[in-house]
PDB file of C-alpha atoms in Angstrom:
ATOM      1  CA  ALA A 330       0.000   0.000   0.000  1.00  0.00           C
ATOM      2  CA  GLN A 331       1.123   3.530  -0.621  1.00  0.00           C
ATOM      3  CA  SER A 332      -0.106   7.042  -0.066  1.00  0.00           C
ATOM      4  CA  VAL A 333       0.968  10.595  -0.633  1.00  0.00           C
ATOM      5  CA  THR A 334       0.121  13.675   1.397  1.00  0.00           C
ATOM      6  CA  GLN A 335       0.582  17.191   0.153  1.00  0.00           C
ATOM      7  CA  LEU A 336       0.687  19.143   3.353  1.00  0.00           C
ATOM      8  CA  ASP A 337      -0.629  22.449   2.010  1.00  0.00           C
ATOM      9  CA  SER A 338      -3.657  22.905  -0.209  1.00  0.00           C
ATOM     10  CA  HIS A 339      -2.607  26.513  -0.962  1.00  0.00           C
ATOM     11  CA  VAL A 340       0.758  28.267  -0.816  1.00  0.00           C
ATOM     12  CA  SER A 341       1.173  31.973  -1.462  1.00  0.00           C
ATOM     13  CA  VAL A 342       4.578  33.594  -2.029  1.00  0.00           C
ATOM     14  CA  SER A 343       5.801  36.875  -3.410  1.00  0.00           C
ATOM     15  CA  GLU A 344       7.518  37.002  -6.775  1.00  0.00           C
ATOM     16  CA  GLY A 345      11.257  36.573  -6.347  1.00  0.00           C
ATOM     17  CA  THR A 346      11.015  34.701  -3.032  1.00  0.00           C
ATOM     18  CA  PRO A 347      11.639  30.975  -2.488  1.00  0.00           C
ATOM     19  CA  VAL A 348       8.969  28.355  -3.056  1.00  0.00           C
ATOM     20  CA  LEU A 349       8.487  25.266  -0.883  1.00  0.00           C
ATOM     21  CA  LEU A 350       5.739  22.744  -1.653  1.00  0.00           C
ATOM     22  CA  ARG A 351       5.659  19.856   0.790  1.00  0.00           C
ATOM     23  CA  CYS A 352       4.993  16.203   0.039  1.00  0.00           C
ATOM     24  CA  ASN A 353       5.179  13.178   2.306  1.00  0.00           C
ATOM     25  CA  TYR A 354       4.709   9.647   1.089  1.00  0.00           C
ATOM     26  CA  SER A 355       4.409   6.131   2.348  1.00  0.00           C
ATOM     27  CA  SER A 356       5.206   3.069   0.305  1.00  0.00           C
ATOM     28  CA  SER A 357       5.803  -0.600   0.954  1.00  0.00           C
ATOM     29  CA  TYR A 358       8.130  -0.716  -2.019  1.00  0.00           C
ATOM     30  CA  SER A 359      11.064   1.295  -3.257  1.00  0.00           C
ATOM     31  CA  PRO A 360       9.151   4.225  -4.624  1.00  0.00           C
ATOM     32  CA  SER A 361       9.475   6.396  -7.636  1.00  0.00           C
ATOM     33  CA  LEU A 362       8.277   9.930  -7.034  1.00  0.00           C
ATOM     34  CA  PHE A 363       7.172  12.663  -9.389  1.00  0.00           C
ATOM     35  CA  TRP A 364       6.036  16.241  -9.340  1.00  0.00           C
ATOM     36  CA  TYR A 365       3.583  17.421 -11.977  1.00  0.00           C
ATOM     37  CA  VAL A 366       2.410  20.956 -12.684  1.00  0.00           C
ATOM     38  CA  GLN A 367      -0.979  21.902 -14.095  1.00  0.00           C
ATOM     39  CA  HIS A 368      -1.598  25.387 -15.410  1.00  0.00           C
ATOM     40  CA  PRO A 369      -5.220  26.536 -15.721  1.00  0.00           C
ATOM     41  CA  ASN A 370      -7.170  24.534 -18.280  1.00  0.00           C
ATOM     42  CA  LYS A 371      -4.088  22.554 -19.258  1.00  0.00           C
ATOM     43  CA  GLY A 372      -2.932  18.984 -18.836  1.00  0.00           C
ATOM     44  CA  LEU A 373      -0.448  17.815 -16.252  1.00  0.00           C
ATOM     45  CA  GLN A 374       3.187  18.324 -17.169  1.00  0.00           C
ATOM     46  CA  LEU A 375       6.068  16.440 -15.575  1.00  0.00           C
ATOM     47  CA  LEU A 376       8.341  18.753 -13.579  1.00  0.00           C
ATOM     48  CA  LEU A 377      10.793  16.190 -12.270  1.00  0.00           C
ATOM     49  CA  LYS A 378      11.150  12.589 -11.149  1.00  0.00           C
ATOM     50  CA  TYR A 379      13.068  10.523  -8.629  1.00  0.00           C
ATOM     51  CA  THR A 380      13.785   6.915  -9.540  1.00  0.00           C
ATOM     52  CA  SER A 381      16.411   5.759  -7.001  1.00  0.00           C
ATOM     53  CA  ALA A 382      19.381   7.567  -8.525  1.00  0.00           C
ATOM     54  CA  ALA A 383      20.544  10.908  -7.098  1.00  0.00           C
ATOM     55  CA  THR A 384      18.434  12.046  -4.169  1.00  0.00           C
ATOM     56  CA  LEU A 385      18.511  15.678  -5.301  1.00  0.00           C
ATOM     57  CA  VAL A 386      16.582  15.919  -8.512  1.00  0.00           C
ATOM     58  CA  LYS A 387      16.577  18.906 -10.816  1.00  0.00           C
ATOM     59  CA  GLY A 388      13.600  19.577 -13.011  1.00  0.00           C
ATOM     60  CA  ILE A 389      12.364  22.089 -15.491  1.00  0.00           C
ATOM     61  CA  ASN A 390      11.875  25.808 -14.874  1.00  0.00           C
ATOM     62  CA  GLY A 391      14.365  25.912 -12.001  1.00  0.00           C
ATOM     63  CA  PHE A 392      12.502  23.514  -9.722  1.00  0.00           C
ATOM     64  CA  GLU A 393      14.207  20.805  -7.735  1.00  0.00           C
ATOM     65  CA  ALA A 394      13.229  18.246  -5.126  1.00  0.00           C
ATOM     66  CA  GLU A 395      15.103  16.190  -2.574  1.00  0.00           C
ATOM     67  CA  PHE A 396      14.202  12.613  -1.733  1.00  0.00           C
ATOM     68  CA  LYS A 397      14.649  12.026   2.012  1.00  0.00           C
ATOM     69  CA  LYS A 398      13.981   8.422   2.895  1.00  0.00           C
ATOM     70  CA  SER A 399      14.367   8.961   6.640  1.00  0.00           C
ATOM     71  CA  GLU A 400      11.686  11.642   6.549  1.00  0.00           C
ATOM     72  CA  THR A 401       9.611   9.987   3.778  1.00  0.00           C
ATOM     73  CA  SER A 402       9.498  13.348   2.079  1.00  0.00           C
ATOM     74  CA  PHE A 403       9.907  14.697  -1.433  1.00  0.00           C
ATOM     75  CA  HIS A 404       9.492  18.459  -1.105  1.00  0.00           C
ATOM     76  CA  LEU A 405       9.561  20.689  -4.172  1.00  0.00           C
ATOM     77  CA  THR A 406      11.580  23.903  -4.064  1.00  0.00           C
ATOM     78  CA  LYS A 407      12.537  26.822  -6.253  1.00  0.00           C
ATOM     79  CA  PRO A 408      14.910  29.611  -5.196  1.00  0.00           C
ATOM     80  CA  SER A 409      12.975  32.455  -6.773  1.00  0.00           C
ATOM     81  CA  ALA A 410       9.299  32.388  -7.743  1.00  0.00           C
ATOM     82  CA  HIS A 411       8.108  33.777 -11.044  1.00  0.00           C
ATOM     83  CA  MET A 412       4.593  34.838 -11.919  1.00  0.00           C
ATOM     84  CA  SER A 413       4.424  32.032 -14.478  1.00  0.00           C
ATOM     85  CA  ASP A 414       4.843  29.478 -11.662  1.00  0.00           C
ATOM     86  CA  ALA A 415       1.275  30.102 -10.518  1.00  0.00           C
ATOM     87  CA  ALA A 416      -0.397  26.723 -11.024  1.00  0.00           C
ATOM     88  CA  GLU A 417      -1.526  23.508  -9.330  1.00  0.00           C
ATOM     89  CA  TYR A 418       1.212  21.081  -8.321  1.00  0.00           C
ATOM     90  CA  PHE A 419       0.751  17.360  -7.787  1.00  0.00           C
ATOM     91  CA  CYS A 420       3.052  14.952  -5.993  1.00  0.00           C
ATOM     92  CA  VAL A 421       2.810  11.350  -7.227  1.00  0.00           C
ATOM     93  CA  VAL A 422       4.217   8.119  -5.829  1.00  0.00           C
ATOM     94  CA  THR A 423       4.518   4.882  -7.690  1.00  0.00           C
ATOM     95  CA  HIS A 424       6.530   1.720  -7.561  1.00  0.00           C
ATOM     96  CA  SER A 425       8.161  -0.509 -10.100  1.00  0.00           C
ATOM     97  CA  GLY A 426       5.134  -2.772 -10.188  1.00  0.00           C
ATOM     98  CA  GLY A 427       3.407  -0.104 -12.176  1.00  0.00           C
ATOM     99  CA  GLY A 428      -0.203  -0.420 -13.229  1.00  0.00           C
ATOM    100  CA  ALA A 429      -2.862   2.046 -12.283  1.00  0.00           C
ATOM    101  CA  ASP A 430      -2.904   0.838  -8.724  1.00  0.00           C
ATOM    102  CA  GLY A 431       0.761   1.736  -8.495  1.00  0.00           C
ATOM    103  CA  LEU A 432       0.159   5.410  -9.193  1.00  0.00           C
ATOM    104  CA  THR A 433      -1.051   7.520  -6.296  1.00  0.00           C
ATOM    105  CA  PHE A 434      -1.673  11.247  -6.726  1.00  0.00           C
ATOM    106  CA  GLY A 435      -1.680  13.808  -3.976  1.00  0.00           C
ATOM    107  CA  LYS A 436      -4.627  16.188  -3.751  1.00  0.00           C
ATOM    108  CA  GLY A 437      -2.594  19.042  -5.148  1.00  0.00           C
ATOM    109  CA  THR A 438      -1.165  22.324  -3.905  1.00  0.00           C
ATOM    110  CA  HIS A 439      -2.322  25.569  -5.450  1.00  0.00           C
ATOM    111  CA  LEU A 440       0.633  27.943  -5.765  1.00  0.00           C
ATOM    112  CA  ILE A 441      -0.222  31.635  -5.768  1.00  0.00           C
ATOM    113  CA  ILE A 442       2.413  34.197  -6.719  1.00  0.00           C
ATOM    114  CA  GLN A 443       1.905  37.712  -5.378  1.00  0.00           C
ATOM    115  CA  PRO A 444       3.384  40.542  -7.465  1.00  0.00           C
TER     116      PRO A 444
ATOM    117  CA  ASP B1437       3.547  19.179 -26.165  1.00  0.00           C
ATOM    118  CA  SER B1438       3.266  15.764 -24.498  1.00  0.00           C
ATOM    119  CA  GLY B1439       2.393  13.913 -27.697  1.00  0.00           C
ATOM    120  CA  VAL B1440      -0.964  12.796 -26.289  1.00  0.00           C
ATOM    121  CA  THR B1441      -3.924  14.155 -28.257  1.00  0.00           C
ATOM    122  CA  GLN B1442      -7.444  14.437 -26.936  1.00  0.00           C
ATOM    123  CA  THR B1443     -10.580  15.436 -28.781  1.00  0.00           C
ATOM    124  CA  PRO B1444     -12.799  17.307 -28.418  1.00  0.00           C
ATOM    125  CA  LYS B1445     -11.267  19.993 -26.218  1.00  0.00           C
ATOM    126  CA  HIS B1446     -14.642  21.279 -25.136  1.00  0.00           C
ATOM    127  CA  LEU B1447     -18.061  19.670 -25.184  1.00  0.00           C
ATOM    128  CA  ILE B1448     -21.406  20.993 -23.994  1.00  0.00           C
ATOM    129  CA  THR B1449     -24.363  18.662 -23.835  1.00  0.00           C
ATOM    130  CA  ALA B1450     -27.585  18.036 -21.952  1.00  0.00           C
ATOM    131  CA  THR B1451     -28.493  15.644 -19.183  1.00  0.00           C
ATOM    132  CA  GLY B1452     -29.367  12.165 -20.383  1.00  0.00           C
ATOM    133  CA  GLN B1453     -27.180  12.409 -23.449  1.00  0.00           C
ATOM    134  CA  ARG B1454     -24.192  10.279 -24.440  1.00  0.00           C
ATOM    135  CA  VAL B1455     -20.743  11.496 -25.508  1.00  0.00           C
ATOM    136  CA  THR B1456     -17.505   9.919 -26.670  1.00  0.00           C
ATOM    137  CA  LEU B1457     -14.091  11.293 -25.810  1.00  0.00           C
ATOM    138  CA  ARG B1458     -11.126  10.263 -27.879  1.00  0.00           C
ATOM    139  CA  CYS B1459      -7.465   9.876 -27.013  1.00  0.00           C
ATOM    140  CA  SER B1460      -4.437   9.218 -29.189  1.00  0.00           C
ATOM    141  CA  PRO B1461      -1.459   8.193 -27.027  1.00  0.00           C
ATOM    142  CA  ARG B1462       2.152   9.080 -27.705  1.00  0.00           C
ATOM    143  CA  SER B1463       3.648   7.143 -30.566  1.00  0.00           C
ATOM    144  CA  GLY B1464       4.647   3.699 -29.300  1.00  0.00           C
ATOM    145  CA  ASP B1465       2.929   3.961 -25.922  1.00  0.00           C
ATOM    146  CA  LEU B1466       0.881   0.864 -25.149  1.00  0.00           C
ATOM    147  CA  SER B1467      -0.699   1.968 -21.869  1.00  0.00           C
ATOM    148  CA  VAL B1468      -3.559   4.437 -21.754  1.00  0.00           C
ATOM    149  CA  TYR B1469      -5.120   5.846 -18.607  1.00  0.00           C
ATOM    150  CA  TRP B1470      -8.280   7.905 -18.156  1.00  0.00           C
ATOM    151  CA  TYR B1471      -8.761  10.384 -15.311  1.00  0.00           C
ATOM    152  CA  GLN B1472     -11.598  12.656 -14.275  1.00  0.00           C
ATOM    153  CA  GLN B1473     -10.834  15.988 -12.623  1.00  0.00           C
ATOM    154  CA  SER B1474     -13.519  18.018 -10.895  1.00  0.00           C
ATOM    155  CA  LEU B1475     -13.413  20.768  -8.296  1.00  0.00           C
ATOM    156  CA  ASP B1476     -14.992  18.679  -5.565  1.00  0.00           C
ATOM    157  CA  GLN B1477     -13.400  15.278  -6.274  1.00  0.00           C
ATOM    158  CA  GLY B1478      -9.966  16.295  -7.499  1.00  0.00           C
ATOM    159  CA  LEU B1479      -8.113  13.944  -9.846  1.00  0.00           C
ATOM    160  CA  GLN B1480      -9.802  10.527  -9.974  1.00  0.00           C
ATOM    161  CA  PHE B1481      -8.441   7.503 -11.806  1.00  0.00           C
ATOM    162  CA  LEU B1482     -11.082   5.889 -14.008  1.00  0.00           C
ATOM    163  CA  ILE B1483      -9.574   3.067 -16.031  1.00  0.00           C
ATOM    164  CA  GLN B1484      -6.378   1.768 -17.604  1.00  0.00           C
ATOM    165  CA  TYR B1485      -5.745  -0.158 -20.812  1.00  0.00           C
ATOM    166  CA  TYR B1486      -2.631  -1.902 -21.989  1.00  0.00           C
ATOM    167  CA  ASN B1487      -2.293  -2.988 -25.609  1.00  0.00           C
ATOM    168  CA  GLY B1488      -6.018  -3.267 -26.066  1.00  0.00           C
ATOM    169  CA  GLU B1489      -6.868  -4.975 -22.793  1.00  0.00           C
ATOM    170  CA  GLU B1490      -8.350  -3.503 -19.650  1.00  0.00           C
ATOM    171  CA  ARG B1491      -5.791  -3.638 -16.848  1.00  0.00           C
ATOM    172  CA  ALA B1492      -7.243  -1.753 -13.939  1.00  0.00           C
ATOM    173  CA  LYS B1493     -10.421  -0.006 -12.923  1.00  0.00           C
ATOM    174  CA  GLY B1494     -10.780   2.863 -10.566  1.00  0.00           C
ATOM    175  CA  ASN B1495     -13.789   4.954  -9.668  1.00  0.00           C
ATOM    176  CA  ILE B1496     -15.528   4.497 -12.999  1.00  0.00           C
ATOM    177  CA  LEU B1497     -19.310   4.596 -13.018  1.00  0.00           C
ATOM    178  CA  GLU B1498     -21.318   1.863 -14.722  1.00  0.00           C
ATOM    179  CA  ARG B1499     -22.673   4.526 -17.094  1.00  0.00           C
ATOM    180  CA  PHE B1500     -19.114   5.013 -18.339  1.00  0.00           C
ATOM    181  CA  SER B1501     -17.177   2.616 -20.531  1.00  0.00           C
ATOM    182  CA  ALA B1502     -13.948   2.675 -22.444  1.00  0.00           C
ATOM    183  CA  GLN B1503     -11.958   0.699 -24.940  1.00  0.00           C
ATOM    184  CA  GLN B1504      -8.571   0.709 -26.602  1.00  0.00           C
ATOM    185  CA  PHE B1505      -8.444  -0.107 -30.287  1.00  0.00           C
ATOM    186  CA  PRO B1506      -5.806  -2.059 -32.277  1.00  0.00           C
ATOM    187  CA  ASP B1507      -4.191   1.204 -33.366  1.00  0.00           C
ATOM    188  CA  LEU B1508      -3.878   1.981 -29.607  1.00  0.00           C
ATOM    189  CA  HIS B1509      -6.157   4.991 -29.550  1.00  0.00           C
ATOM    190  CA  SER B1510      -8.765   4.915 -26.830  1.00  0.00           C
ATOM    191  CA  GLU B1511     -12.303   6.157 -26.382  1.00  0.00           C
ATOM    192  CA  LEU B1512     -14.199   6.948 -23.215  1.00  0.00           C
ATOM    193  CA  ASN B1513     -17.965   6.711 -23.539  1.00  0.00           C
ATOM    194  CA  LEU B1514     -20.142   8.562 -21.059  1.00  0.00           C
ATOM    195  CA  SER B1515     -23.865   7.878 -21.145  1.00  0.00           C
ATOM    196  CA  SER B1516     -27.019   8.995 -19.331  1.00  0.00           C
ATOM    197  CA  LEU B1517     -25.121  12.107 -18.437  1.00  0.00           C
ATOM    198  CA  GLU B1518     -25.823  13.927 -15.204  1.00  0.00           C
ATOM    199  CA  LEU B1519     -24.912  17.422 -14.078  1.00  0.00           C
ATOM    200  CA  GLY B1520     -22.277  15.948 -11.792  1.00  0.00           C
ATOM    201  CA  ASP B1521     -20.421  14.462 -14.749  1.00  0.00           C
ATOM    202  CA  SER B1522     -19.261  17.927 -15.732  1.00  0.00           C
ATOM    203  CA  ALA B1523     -15.486  17.770 -15.406  1.00  0.00           C
ATOM    204  CA  LEU B1524     -12.162  17.718 -17.187  1.00  0.00           C
ATOM    205  CA  TYR B1525     -11.377  14.272 -18.555  1.00  0.00           C
ATOM    206  CA  PHE B1526      -7.710  13.503 -19.056  1.00  0.00           C
ATOM    207  CA  CYS B1527      -6.036  10.771 -21.009  1.00  0.00           C
ATOM    208  CA  ALA B1528      -2.456   9.808 -20.235  1.00  0.00           C
ATOM    209  CA  SER B1529      -0.086   7.295 -21.747  1.00  0.00           C
ATOM    210  CA  LYS B1530       3.200   5.589 -21.096  1.00  0.00           C
ATOM    211  CA  PRO B1531       5.229   2.964 -22.911  1.00  0.00           C
ATOM    212  CA  GLY B1532       4.550  -0.110 -20.775  1.00  0.00           C
ATOM    213  CA  GLN B1533       2.987  -1.340 -17.596  1.00  0.00           C
ATOM    214  CA  GLY B1534       5.919  -0.822 -15.300  1.00  0.00           C
ATOM    215  CA  GLY B1535       6.852   2.191 -13.249  1.00  0.00           C
ATOM    216  CA  GLY B1536       7.497   5.475 -14.906  1.00  0.00           C
ATOM    217  CA  GLU B1537       5.884   8.770 -15.559  1.00  0.00           C
ATOM    218  CA  LEU B1538       2.643   9.370 -17.370  1.00  0.00           C
ATOM    219  CA  PHE B1539       2.313  11.782 -20.260  1.00  0.00           C
ATOM    220  CA  PHE B1540      -0.946  13.691 -20.136  1.00  0.00           C
ATOM    221  CA  GLY B1541      -3.093  15.171 -22.834  1.00  0.00           C
ATOM    222  CA  GLU B1542      -4.636  18.598 -22.422  1.00  0.00           C
ATOM    223  CA  GLY B1543      -7.989  17.174 -21.517  1.00  0.00           C
ATOM    224  CA  SER B1544     -11.569  17.309 -22.708  1.00  0.00           C
ATOM    225  CA  ARG B1545     -13.785  19.682 -20.774  1.00  0.00           C
ATOM    226  CA  LEU B1546     -17.323  18.328 -20.535  1.00  0.00           C
ATOM    227  CA  THR B1547     -20.161  20.565 -19.459  1.00  0.00           C
ATOM    228  CA  VAL B1548     -23.531  18.954 -18.828  1.00  0.00           C
ATOM    229  CA  LEU B1549     -26.466  21.387 -18.725  1.00  0.00           C
TER     230      LEU B1549
END
């Protein structure tokens, strides 16, 4: 069994300040973890993924995430927020067994960027 | 551009009607997933196909059905539509059945009046 918890439903930051979106997971297997971004009325786009290689993962648009097994966390960060980062962000956990049952989505975090 | 194509992008229909949503996966991807996204329910997994066969079912209503054709495109059929079926319907694909990321289409927005 596995689950993912996105600890904040909404996060608001000022443009130019750091972004932190929190994600905790549980998994009975060695997990793979992903962050997706969804802009309004768009599909989900992969930001980055962790698949048991380096624990610090760099993604697109300056985002990165660190896999911390001891804390069962995979928080998403960005040093400096841009207005275009305003979107919904989803944390996803899966395992090598795959299949639909192997994919678990968080409920999403809505990122608001204040000018 | 993810390579996953969904049609139509927008659809407005009345209660009791039936609609078909179409998905063309990325070239070479054998697995197709359907998701429903609404404000109150969030992102809900509906059903998964792999190379033409149903592999997993999620929270799919009996009024809904899907299939994946030999050319790997997939269709989601929604019948006896209700107001609560108004949502964004996403298709996603990936190469196989194992772990790995999904590639999402831009969705079909269904409005039931």
